[in-house]
PDB file of C-alpha atoms in Angstrom:
ATOM      1  CA  MET S   1      94.758  13.909  41.156  1.00 43.00           C
ATOM      2  CA  THR S   2      95.190  13.677  45.390  1.00 45.00           C
ATOM      3  CA  PRO S   3      93.247  16.867  46.595  1.00 48.00           C
ATOM      4  CA  SER S   4      95.318  18.956  49.074  1.00 46.00           C
ATOM      5  CA  PRO S   5      94.360  18.822  52.845  1.00 46.00           C
ATOM      6  CA  ASP S   6      92.570  22.029  52.217  1.00 44.00           C
ATOM      7  CA  THR S   7      90.868  20.856  48.986  1.00 45.00           C
ATOM      8  CA  ARG S   8      89.757  18.118  51.810  1.00 48.00           C
ATOM      9  CA  THR S   9      88.269  20.436  54.356  1.00 49.00           C
ATOM     10  CA  ALA S  10      86.661  22.632  51.396  1.00 58.00           C
ATOM     11  CA  VAL S  11      84.878  19.945  50.313  1.00 77.00           C
ATOM     12  CA  THR S  12      81.337  19.388  52.565  1.00 90.00           C
ATOM     13  CA  ARG S  13      80.282  15.556  53.171  1.00 88.00           C
ATOM     14  CA  GLY S  14      77.501  15.989  50.808  1.00 90.00           C
ATOM     15  CA  ARG S  15      79.666  16.703  47.641  1.00 93.00           C
ATOM     16  CA  ALA S  16      81.746  14.063  48.636  1.00 93.00           C
ATOM     17  CA  TRP S  17      79.373  11.513  48.373  1.00 95.00           C
ATOM     18  CA  LEU S  18      78.051  13.180  45.493  1.00 93.00           C
ATOM     19  CA  LEU S  19      81.949  12.897  43.239  1.00 91.00           C
ATOM     20  CA  ALA S  20      81.622   9.037  45.147  1.00 93.00           C
ATOM     21  CA  VAL S  21      78.030   8.403  43.194  1.00 94.00           C
ATOM     22  CA  ARG S  22      79.829  10.605  39.765  1.00 92.00           C
ATOM     23  CA  PRO S  23      76.158  11.569  38.365  1.00 91.00           C
ATOM     24  CA  LYS S  24      77.397  12.248  34.858  1.00 87.00           C
ATOM     25  CA  THR S  25      77.645   8.190  34.725  1.00 90.00           C
ATOM     26  CA  LEU S  26      73.791   7.953  35.313  1.00 94.00           C
ATOM     27  CA  PRO S  27      72.936   8.682  31.906  1.00 93.00           C
ATOM     28  CA  ALA S  28      74.554   6.119  30.707  1.00 94.00           C
ATOM     29  CA  ALA S  29      71.898   3.931  32.833  1.00 96.00           C
ATOM     30  CA  VAL S  30      69.084   5.729  32.026  1.00 97.00           C
ATOM     31  CA  ALA S  31      69.432   5.568  28.023  1.00 97.00           C
ATOM     32  CA  PRO S  32      69.006   1.807  27.249  1.00 98.00           C
ATOM     33  CA  VAL S  33      65.985   1.495  29.779  1.00 98.00           C
ATOM     34  CA  VAL S  34      64.137   4.398  27.908  1.00 98.00           C
ATOM     35  CA  VAL S  35      65.257   2.493  24.672  1.00 98.00           C
ATOM     36  CA  GLY S  36      63.336  -0.234  25.747  1.00 98.00           C
ATOM     37  CA  VAL S  37      60.709   1.041  26.891  1.00 98.00           C
ATOM     38  CA  ALA S  38      59.978   3.179  23.676  1.00 98.00           C
ATOM     39  CA  ALA S  39      60.287  -0.173  22.348  1.00 98.00           C
ATOM     40  CA  ALA S  40      57.637  -1.348  24.280  1.00 98.00           C
ATOM     41  CA  LEU S  41      55.128   1.766  23.637  1.00 98.00           C
ATOM     42  CA  GLY S  42      55.525   1.430  20.003  1.00 97.00           C
ATOM     43  CA  ASP S  43      54.598  -2.575  20.263  1.00 97.00           C
ATOM     44  CA  ARG S  44      51.494  -1.220  22.375  1.00 97.00           C
ATOM     45  CA  VAL S  45      52.986  -3.567  25.781  1.00 98.00           C
ATOM     46  CA  PHE S  46      53.862  -0.551  27.470  1.00 98.00           C
ATOM     47  CA  ALA S  47      53.345  -0.963  31.283  1.00 98.00           C
ATOM     48  CA  PRO S  48      54.209   1.995  33.439  1.00 98.00           C
ATOM     49  CA  LEU S  49      55.077   0.545  37.105  1.00 98.00           C
ATOM     50  CA  PRO S  50      57.399  -2.365  35.758  1.00 98.00           C
ATOM     51  CA  ALA S  51      59.147  -0.142  33.471  1.00 98.00           C
ATOM     52  CA  LEU S  52      59.789   2.652  36.220  1.00 98.00           C
ATOM     53  CA  ALA S  53      60.982  -0.340  38.794  1.00 98.00           C
ATOM     54  CA  ALA S  54      63.747  -1.213  35.448  1.00 98.00           C
ATOM     55  CA  LEU S  55      64.921   2.621  35.819  1.00 98.00           C
ATOM     56  CA  ALA S  56      65.268   2.788  39.463  1.00 98.00           C
ATOM     57  CA  GLY S  57      66.792  -0.402  39.291  1.00 97.00           C
ATOM     58  CA  SER S  58      69.606   0.561  36.192  1.00 97.00           C
ATOM     59  CA  LEU S  59      70.201   3.815  38.786  1.00 97.00           C
ATOM     60  CA  LEU S  60      71.163   2.257  41.410  1.00 98.00           C
ATOM     61  CA  LEU S  61      73.396  -0.767  40.170  1.00 97.00           C
ATOM     62  CA  GLN S  62      74.994   2.258  38.278  1.00 96.00           C
ATOM     63  CA  ILE S  63      75.236   3.966  41.749  1.00 97.00           C
ATOM     64  CA  GLY S  64      76.286   0.696  43.276  1.00 96.00           C
ATOM     65  CA  VAL S  65      79.262   0.017  40.591  1.00 95.00           C
ATOM     66  CA  ASN S  66      80.426   3.513  40.909  1.00 95.00           C
ATOM     67  CA  LEU S  67      80.929   2.840  44.577  1.00 96.00           C
ATOM     68  CA  ALA S  68      82.572  -0.535  44.306  1.00 95.00           C
ATOM     69  CA  ASN S  69      84.858   0.362  41.253  1.00 93.00           C
ATOM     70  CA  ASP S  70      86.143   3.837  43.778  1.00 93.00           C
ATOM     71  CA  TYR S  71      86.359   1.263  47.023  1.00 94.00           C
ATOM     72  CA  PHE S  72      88.074  -1.516  45.017  1.00 93.00           C
ATOM     73  CA  ASP S  73      90.358   0.488  43.121  1.00 88.00           C
ATOM     74  CA  PHE S  74      91.641   1.909  45.843  1.00 88.00           C
ATOM     75  CA  HIS S  75      92.401  -1.149  48.140  1.00 85.00           C
ATOM     76  CA  ARG S  76      94.188  -2.506  44.679  1.00 81.00           C
ATOM     77  CA  GLY S  77      96.524   0.164  44.687  1.00 76.00           C
ATOM     78  CA  VAL S  78      95.154   1.135  40.916  1.00 72.00           C
ATOM     79  CA  ASP S  79      94.104   4.864  41.581  1.00 64.00           C
ATOM     80  CA  ALA S  80      97.581   6.666  41.742  1.00 60.00           C
ATOM     81  CA  PRO S  81      98.231  10.102  42.894  1.00 62.00           C
ATOM     82  CA  ASP S  82      99.171  10.926  39.131  1.00 59.00           C
ATOM     83  CA  ARG S  83      95.479   9.883  37.882  1.00 61.00           C
ATOM     84  CA  LYS S  84      94.008  11.868  35.064  1.00 64.00           C
ATOM     85  CA  GLY S  85      90.203  11.278  35.878  1.00 66.00           C
ATOM     86  CA  PRO S  86      88.022  12.701  38.370  1.00 73.00           C
ATOM     87  CA  VAL S  87      88.760  12.772  42.112  1.00 81.00           C
ATOM     88  CA  ARG S  88      88.283   8.834  43.720  1.00 84.00           C
ATOM     89  CA  VAL S  89      86.965  10.032  47.114  1.00 92.00           C
ATOM     90  CA  THR S  90      88.541   6.548  48.588  1.00 91.00           C
ATOM     91  CA  GLN S  91      91.952   7.102  46.980  1.00 87.00           C
ATOM     92  CA  SER S  92      91.746  11.236  48.232  1.00 88.00           C
ATOM     93  CA  GLY S  93      90.701  10.508  51.662  1.00 91.00           C
ATOM     94  CA  LEU S  94      86.933  12.476  51.225  1.00 94.00           C
ATOM     95  CA  ILE S  95      85.662   9.443  52.242  1.00 95.00           C
ATOM     96  CA  PRO S  96      86.869   6.483  55.035  1.00 96.00           C
ATOM     97  CA  PRO S  97      86.640   3.016  52.543  1.00 95.00           C
ATOM     98  CA  GLY S  98      84.574   1.583  55.492  1.00 96.00           C
ATOM     99  CA  GLN S  99      81.746   4.632  54.659  1.00 97.00           C
ATOM    100  CA  VAL S 100      82.149   3.816  50.752  1.00 97.00           C
ATOM    101  CA  ARG S 101      81.686  -0.098  51.453  1.00 97.00           C
ATOM    102  CA  LEU S 102      78.556   0.633  53.188  1.00 97.00           C
ATOM    103  CA  GLY S 103      77.221   2.761  50.586  1.00 97.00           C
ATOM    104  CA  MET S 104      78.171   0.179  47.866  1.00 97.00           C
ATOM    105  CA  THR S 105      76.305  -2.125  49.446  1.00 97.00           C
ATOM    106  CA  ALA S 106      73.410   0.078  50.296  1.00 98.00           C
ATOM    107  CA  ALA S 107      72.939   0.833  46.579  1.00 97.00           C
ATOM    108  CA  LEU S 108      73.169  -2.499  45.252  1.00 97.00           C
ATOM    109  CA  GLY S 109      70.823  -4.072  48.294  1.00 97.00           C
ATOM    110  CA  ALA S 110      68.376  -1.909  47.165  1.00 98.00           C
ATOM    111  CA  ALA S 111      68.628  -2.613  43.642  1.00 98.00           C
ATOM    112  CA  ALA S 112      68.135  -6.503  44.989  1.00 97.00           C
ATOM    113  CA  LEU S 113      64.836  -4.925  46.932  1.00 98.00           C
ATOM    114  CA  VAL S 114      63.576  -3.224  43.150  1.00 98.00           C
ATOM    115  CA  GLY S 115      64.484  -6.579  41.750  1.00 97.00           C
ATOM    116  CA  VAL S 116      62.261  -8.704  43.830  1.00 98.00           C
ATOM    117  CA  TYR S 117      59.540  -6.517  42.183  1.00 98.00           C
ATOM    118  CA  LEU S 118      60.749  -7.146  38.441  1.00 98.00           C
ATOM    119  CA  VAL S 119      61.217 -10.783  38.968  1.00 98.00           C
ATOM    120  CA  ALA S 120      57.169 -10.858  40.170  1.00 97.00           C
ATOM    121  CA  CYS S 121      56.711  -9.452  36.861  1.00 97.00           C
ATOM    122  CA  GLY S 122      59.005 -11.671  34.885  1.00 97.00           C
ATOM    123  CA  GLY S 123      59.868 -14.643  36.536  1.00 97.00           C
ATOM    124  CA  VAL S 124      62.902 -16.906  36.599  1.00 97.00           C
ATOM    125  CA  PRO S 125      64.972 -14.735  33.675  1.00 96.00           C
ATOM    126  CA  ILE S 126      64.496 -11.691  35.087  1.00 97.00           C
ATOM    127  CA  LEU S 127      65.694 -13.242  38.752  1.00 97.00           C
ATOM    128  CA  VAL S 128      69.153 -14.917  36.239  1.00 97.00           C
ATOM    129  CA  VAL S 129      69.635 -11.281  34.823  1.00 96.00           C
ATOM    130  CA  GLY S 130      69.517  -9.688  38.197  1.00 96.00           C
ATOM    131  CA  VAL S 131      71.839 -11.615  40.159  1.00 97.00           C
ATOM    132  CA  ALA S 132      74.187 -11.797  37.196  1.00 97.00           C
ATOM    133  CA  ALA S 133      74.029  -7.823  36.958  1.00 96.00           C
ATOM    134  CA  ILE S 134      74.664  -7.474  41.218  1.00 96.00           C
ATOM    135  CA  LEU S 135      77.609 -10.261  40.832  1.00 95.00           C
ATOM    136  CA  SER S 136      79.074  -8.496  37.578  1.00 95.00           C
ATOM    137  CA  ALA S 137      79.085  -4.999  39.260  1.00 93.00           C
ATOM    138  CA  LEU S 138      81.181  -6.500  42.571  1.00 94.00           C
ATOM    139  CA  ALA S 139      83.290  -8.440  40.063  1.00 94.00           C
ATOM    140  CA  TYR S 140      83.852  -5.266  37.844  1.00 92.00           C
ATOM    141  CA  SER S 141      86.566  -3.974  40.028  1.00 90.00           C
ATOM    142  CA  GLY S 142      86.405  -6.624  43.021  1.00 90.00           C
ATOM    143  CA  GLY S 143      86.971 -10.463  43.823  1.00 89.00           C
ATOM    144  CA  PRO S 144      90.055 -12.534  42.888  1.00 90.00           C
ATOM    145  CA  TRP S 145      89.607 -11.772  39.426  1.00 92.00           C
ATOM    146  CA  PRO S 146      88.427  -8.403  38.547  1.00 93.00           C
ATOM    147  CA  LEU S 147      86.706  -8.090  34.912  1.00 93.00           C
ATOM    148  CA  ALA S 148      88.280  -4.694  34.743  1.00 90.00           C
ATOM    149  CA  SER S 149      91.791  -5.542  35.338  1.00 90.00           C
ATOM    150  CA  HIS S 150      91.800  -8.543  32.284  1.00 92.00           C
ATOM    151  CA  GLY S 151      90.469  -6.982  29.459  1.00 92.00           C
ATOM    152  CA  VAL S 152      86.813  -7.881  29.619  1.00 95.00           C
ATOM    153  CA  ALA S 153      84.789  -5.382  30.533  1.00 95.00           C
ATOM    154  CA  ASP S 154      84.302  -3.949  27.435  1.00 97.00           C
ATOM    155  CA  ILE S 155      82.231  -6.877  26.994  1.00 97.00           C
ATOM    156  CA  PHE S 156      80.220  -7.019  30.022  1.00 96.00           C
ATOM    157  CA  VAL S 157      79.481  -3.405  30.106  1.00 97.00           C
ATOM    158  CA  PHE S 158      78.033  -4.118  25.882  1.00 98.00           C
ATOM    159  CA  VAL S 159      76.155  -7.090  27.227  1.00 97.00           C
ATOM    160  CA  PHE S 160      74.793  -5.205  30.663  1.00 97.00           C
ATOM    161  CA  PHE S 161      73.910  -1.879  29.249  1.00 97.00           C
ATOM    162  CA  GLY S 162      72.870  -3.275  25.662  1.00 98.00           C
ATOM    163  CA  PRO S 163      70.895  -6.309  25.295  1.00 98.00           C
ATOM    164  CA  VAL S 164      70.186  -6.989  28.792  1.00 98.00           C
ATOM    165  CA  ALA S 165      69.448  -3.619  30.143  1.00 98.00           C
ATOM    166  CA  VAL S 166      67.076  -2.877  26.676  1.00 98.00           C
ATOM    167  CA  CYS S 167      65.835  -6.306  26.508  1.00 98.00           C
ATOM    168  CA  GLY S 168      65.034  -6.940  30.351  1.00 98.00           C
ATOM    169  CA  THR S 169      63.487  -3.248  30.119  1.00 98.00           C
ATOM    170  CA  TYR S 170      61.133  -4.828  27.559  1.00 98.00           C
ATOM    171  CA  PHE S 171      60.642  -8.504  29.084  1.00 98.00           C
ATOM    172  CA  VAL S 172      58.833  -7.195  32.221  1.00 98.00           C
ATOM    173  CA  GLN S 173      56.166  -5.366  30.464  1.00 98.00           C
ATOM    174  CA  ALA S 174      55.189  -7.606  27.577  1.00 98.00           C
ATOM    175  CA  GLY S 175      56.713 -11.149  28.935  1.00 97.00           C
ATOM    176  CA  SER S 176      58.744 -11.211  25.932  1.00 97.00           C
ATOM    177  CA  VAL S 177      61.203  -9.612  23.745  1.00 98.00           C
ATOM    178  CA  SER S 178      60.228  -8.462  20.167  1.00 97.00           C
ATOM    179  CA  ASP S 179      63.097  -8.567  17.659  1.00 96.00           C
ATOM    180  CA  ILE S 180      62.985  -5.200  16.918  1.00 96.00           C
ATOM    181  CA  ALA S 181      63.716  -4.869  21.039  1.00 98.00           C
ATOM    182  CA  ALA S 182      66.227  -7.059  20.681  1.00 98.00           C
ATOM    183  CA  ALA S 183      68.061  -5.311  17.471  1.00 97.00           C
ATOM    184  CA  ALA S 184      68.037  -1.826  19.210  1.00 98.00           C
ATOM    185  CA  SER S 185      69.390  -2.841  22.468  1.00 98.00           C
ATOM    186  CA  VAL S 186      72.933  -3.266  19.714  1.00 98.00           C
ATOM    187  CA  ALA S 187      73.024   0.742  20.237  1.00 98.00           C
ATOM    188  CA  PRO S 188      73.323   1.645  23.370  1.00 98.00           C
ATOM    189  CA  GLY S 189      75.289  -1.571  24.142  1.00 98.00           C
ATOM    190  CA  LEU S 190      77.822   0.552  21.353  1.00 98.00           C
ATOM    191  CA  LEU S 191      77.464   3.919  22.769  1.00 98.00           C
ATOM    192  CA  ILE S 192      78.125   3.078  26.407  1.00 98.00           C
ATOM    193  CA  THR S 193      80.793   0.439  25.632  1.00 98.00           C
ATOM    194  CA  ALA S 194      82.924   4.047  24.210  1.00 98.00           C
ATOM    195  CA  ILE S 195      82.466   5.399  27.208  1.00 96.00           C
ATOM    196  CA  LEU S 196      84.338   3.097  28.989  1.00 96.00           C
ATOM    197  CA  VAL S 197      86.855   2.894  25.860  1.00 97.00           C
ATOM    198  CA  VAL S 198      88.014   6.654  26.445  1.00 96.00           C
ATOM    199  CA  ASN S 199      87.901   6.138  30.290  1.00 93.00           C
ATOM    200  CA  ASN S 200      90.547   3.516  29.544  1.00 95.00           C
ATOM    201  CA  LEU S 201      92.195   5.356  26.876  1.00 95.00           C
ATOM    202  CA  ARG S 202      92.821   8.083  28.954  1.00 93.00           C
ATOM    203  CA  ASP S 203      94.070   5.967  32.237  1.00 92.00           C
ATOM    204  CA  ILE S 204      96.360   3.576  29.683  1.00 93.00           C
ATOM    205  CA  GLY S 205      99.296   4.695  31.673  1.00 90.00           C
ATOM    206  CA  THR S 206      98.689   4.648  35.162  1.00 88.00           C
ATOM    207  CA  ASP S 207      96.448   1.284  34.742  1.00 90.00           C
ATOM    208  CA  ALA S 208      99.292  -0.156  32.352  1.00 91.00           C
ATOM    209  CA  ARG S 209     101.694   0.690  35.717  1.00 88.00           C
ATOM    210  CA  ALA S 210      99.153  -0.216  38.137  1.00 86.00           C
ATOM    211  CA  GLY S 211      99.292  -3.943  36.561  1.00 88.00           C
ATOM    212  CA  LYS S 212      95.388  -3.672  35.190  1.00 90.00           C
ATOM    213  CA  ARG S 213      95.029  -4.845  32.009  1.00 93.00           C
ATOM    214  CA  THR S 214      92.846  -3.315  30.631  1.00 95.00           C
ATOM    215  CA  LEU S 215      91.614  -3.807  27.266  1.00 96.00           C
ATOM    216  CA  ALA S 216      92.951  -0.279  26.407  1.00 96.00           C
ATOM    217  CA  VAL S 217      96.401  -1.651  27.852  1.00 96.00           C
ATOM    218  CA  ARG S 218      96.133  -4.863  25.553  1.00 96.00           C
ATOM    219  CA  LEU S 219      95.321  -3.238  22.544  1.00 96.00           C
ATOM    220  CA  GLY S 220      97.179  -0.166  22.856  1.00 96.00           C
ATOM    221  CA  VAL S 221      96.256   3.695  21.582  1.00 95.00           C
ATOM    222  CA  ARG S 222      95.973   2.839  18.051  1.00 95.00           C
ATOM    223  CA  GLY S 223      93.982  -0.426  18.746  1.00 97.00           C
ATOM    224  CA  SER S 224      91.438   1.617  20.842  1.00 97.00           C
ATOM    225  CA  LEU S 225      91.153   4.321  19.159  1.00 96.00           C
ATOM    226  CA  VAL S 226      90.086   1.589  16.080  1.00 97.00           C
ATOM    227  CA  GLU S 227      87.506   0.254  18.566  1.00 98.00           C
ATOM    228  CA  TYR S 228      86.128   3.689  19.411  1.00 98.00           C
ATOM    229  CA  ALA S 229      85.349   4.018  16.449  1.00 97.00           C
ATOM    230  CA  ALA S 230      83.798   1.068  15.789  1.00 98.00           C
ATOM    231  CA  LEU S 231      81.450   1.483  18.426  1.00 98.00           C
ATOM    232  CA  LEU S 232      80.555   5.498  17.549  1.00 97.00           C
ATOM    233  CA  GLY S 233      80.534   4.615  13.630  1.00 97.00           C
ATOM    234  CA  VAL S 234      77.744   0.976  13.832  1.00 98.00           C
ATOM    235  CA  PRO S 235      75.200   2.796  15.670  1.00 98.00           C
ATOM    236  CA  PHE S 236      74.120   4.934  12.599  1.00 98.00           C
ATOM    237  CA  LEU S 237      74.052   2.291  10.486  1.00 97.00           C
ATOM    238  CA  LEU S 238      71.344   0.791  12.308  1.00 97.00           C
ATOM    239  CA  PRO S 239      68.426   3.345  11.429  1.00 97.00           C
ATOM    240  CA  PRO S 240      68.422   3.012   8.059  1.00 97.00           C
ATOM    241  CA  ALA S 241      68.300  -0.708   8.618  1.00 96.00           C
ATOM    242  CA  PHE S 242      65.358  -0.690  10.171  1.00 96.00           C
ATOM    243  CA  LEU S 243      63.523   1.451   7.947  1.00 96.00           C
ATOM    244  CA  ALA S 244      64.797  -0.878   4.726  1.00 96.00           C
ATOM    245  CA  ALA S 245      63.475  -3.854   6.788  1.00 95.00           C
ATOM    246  CA  GLY S 246      59.665  -1.624   7.424  1.00 93.00           C
ATOM    247  CA  VAL S 247      59.844  -2.335  11.468  1.00 90.00           C
ATOM    248  CA  ARG S 248      59.124   1.400  12.040  1.00 94.00           C
ATOM    249  CA  GLY S 249      58.816   4.916   9.918  1.00 94.00           C
ATOM    250  CA  PRO S 250      60.746   7.446   8.898  1.00 97.00           C
ATOM    251  CA  LEU S 251      60.870   8.932  12.331  1.00 97.00           C
ATOM    252  CA  ILE S 252      63.352   6.071  12.810  1.00 98.00           C
ATOM    253  CA  LEU S 253      65.953   8.331  11.088  1.00 98.00           C
ATOM    254  CA  LEU S 254      66.394  10.488  14.341  1.00 98.00           C
ATOM    255  CA  PRO S 255      69.268   8.834  15.980  1.00 98.00           C
ATOM    256  CA  LEU S 256      71.244   9.829  12.660  1.00 98.00           C
ATOM    257  CA  LEU S 257      70.861  13.870  13.627  1.00 98.00           C
ATOM    258  CA  ALA S 258      73.257  12.696  16.534  1.00 98.00           C
ATOM    259  CA  LEU S 259      76.270  12.170  13.961  1.00 96.00           C
ATOM    260  CA  PRO S 260      77.726  15.673  14.080  1.00 96.00           C
ATOM    261  CA  LEU S 261      78.439  14.809  17.909  1.00 96.00           C
ATOM    262  CA  ALA S 262      80.401  11.965  17.129  1.00 96.00           C
ATOM    263  CA  LEU S 263      82.545  12.861  14.364  1.00 93.00           C
ATOM    264  CA  PRO S 264      84.484  15.321  16.950  1.00 95.00           C
ATOM    265  CA  LEU S 265      84.806  13.125  19.391  1.00 96.00           C
ATOM    266  CA  VAL S 266      86.484  11.181  17.160  1.00 94.00           C
ATOM    267  CA  LYS S 267      89.019  13.744  16.654  1.00 93.00           C
ATOM    268  CA  THR S 268      89.700  14.024  19.941  1.00 93.00           C
ATOM    269  CA  LEU S 269      90.829  11.365  20.886  1.00 93.00           C
ATOM    270  CA  ALA S 270      92.993  10.521  17.992  1.00 91.00           C
ATOM    271  CA  ALA S 271      94.799  13.981  18.284  1.00 91.00           C
ATOM    272  CA  ARG S 272      94.555  14.257  22.160  1.00 90.00           C
ATOM    273  CA  HIS S 273      94.837  11.036  24.028  1.00 85.00           C
ATOM    274  CA  GLU S 274      97.549  11.771  26.292  1.00 85.00           C
ATOM    275  CA  ASP S 275      95.899  15.403  27.307  1.00 89.00           C
ATOM    276  CA  GLY S 276      93.303  14.725  30.752  1.00 87.00           C
ATOM    277  CA  PRO S 277      91.103  17.610  30.576  1.00 90.00           C
ATOM    278  CA  ALA S 278      90.892  16.844  26.817  1.00 93.00           C
ATOM    279  CA  MET S 279      89.956  13.166  27.359  1.00 93.00           C
ATOM    280  CA  ASN S 280      87.817  13.979  30.322  1.00 90.00           C
ATOM    281  CA  ALA S 281      86.017  16.572  28.346  1.00 93.00           C
ATOM    282  CA  ALA S 282      85.647  13.515  25.569  1.00 95.00           C
ATOM    283  CA  LEU S 283      84.511  11.591  28.178  1.00 93.00           C
ATOM    284  CA  ALA S 284      81.361  13.596  29.243  1.00 92.00           C
ATOM    285  CA  GLY S 285      80.801  14.090  25.060  1.00 95.00           C
ATOM    286  CA  THR S 286      80.374  10.449  24.502  1.00 96.00           C
ATOM    287  CA  ALA S 287      77.992  10.310  27.392  1.00 95.00           C
ATOM    288  CA  ARG S 288      76.215  13.181  25.935  1.00 96.00           C
ATOM    289  CA  LEU S 289      76.089  11.544  22.098  1.00 97.00           C
ATOM    290  CA  SER S 290      74.925   8.172  23.757  1.00 97.00           C
ATOM    291  CA  LEU S 291      71.914   9.754  25.324  1.00 97.00           C
ATOM    292  CA  VAL S 292      71.371  12.138  23.030  1.00 98.00           C
ATOM    293  CA  TYR S 293      71.162   9.120  20.225  1.00 98.00           C
ATOM    294  CA  CYS S 294      68.983   7.052  22.748  1.00 98.00           C
ATOM    295  CA  LEU S 295      66.744   9.611  23.387  1.00 98.00           C
ATOM    296  CA  LEU S 296      66.425   9.697  19.460  1.00 98.00           C
ATOM    297  CA  LEU S 297      65.927   5.899  18.607  1.00 98.00           C
ATOM    298  CA  ALA S 298      63.436   5.982  21.765  1.00 98.00           C
ATOM    299  CA  ILE S 299      61.332   8.725  19.739  1.00 98.00           C
ATOM    300  CA  GLY S 300      61.892   6.953  16.410  1.00 97.00           C
ATOM    301  CA  LEU S 301      60.661   3.274  18.453  1.00 98.00           C
ATOM    302  CA  ALA S 302      57.658   4.374  20.063  1.00 97.00           C
ATOM    303  CA  PHE S 303      55.884   6.583  17.011  1.00 93.00           C
TER     304      PHE S 303
END
């Protein structure tokens, strides 16, 4: 909802920028990099400086995407006053649009500078991935054909937060990608896509009225619930498969400890998908699940 003038006055400039950056989304940028680093540790190809650069680049890209979404959704009229999600700083008037755009440019520019070092480590493949990541960050909500408005954002989130982030992190350390890193990349991709599903299911009404045809709008509530359950369920099939294949020891089963976090989330979405506060809590819970799962998976991969 749009803050009142009194609310705008009460929000400090620093607090407004913190709202714009959306720190609760940043674990989604950390989790796949941690998995890629852990896979490299397990394969004895860990390189600390490229790993740190990959983490910095991922965080900067996520911040850039958050600011881009805030800015472009405002200009497209997607963020209505009755929006159920967190405050958007451009729409609410907390930060002028030009400043949000400048912040977006700065974050993506900083990510590009980090990318220069990563390209030096990984060569042309990393250059291609980096350019694609920045273009996708801008095209997510902006450009002539916004990905988020045409039902394909889920695919891009899976690809960039799964295979690209995990395998890219591994590649800049090792110069190649192992089978275990590629297989492990599926889990963070699916779980982080599930965060997007909660977000879009919460906003299904306002998005539909604004003409934003997310996959949730296209699938409807029932289809989105099926998608969400599948995105949460499949990652828990992977650790037993890794153990059966003999690629890692028993510690690879640690992610199964996160299963109790997943079941209540599915129930919440099924029962309270029209309840804004409940959906915001489910959004945070899904982000927490993805981080916990990935940290446990990282332990299993590294040791």
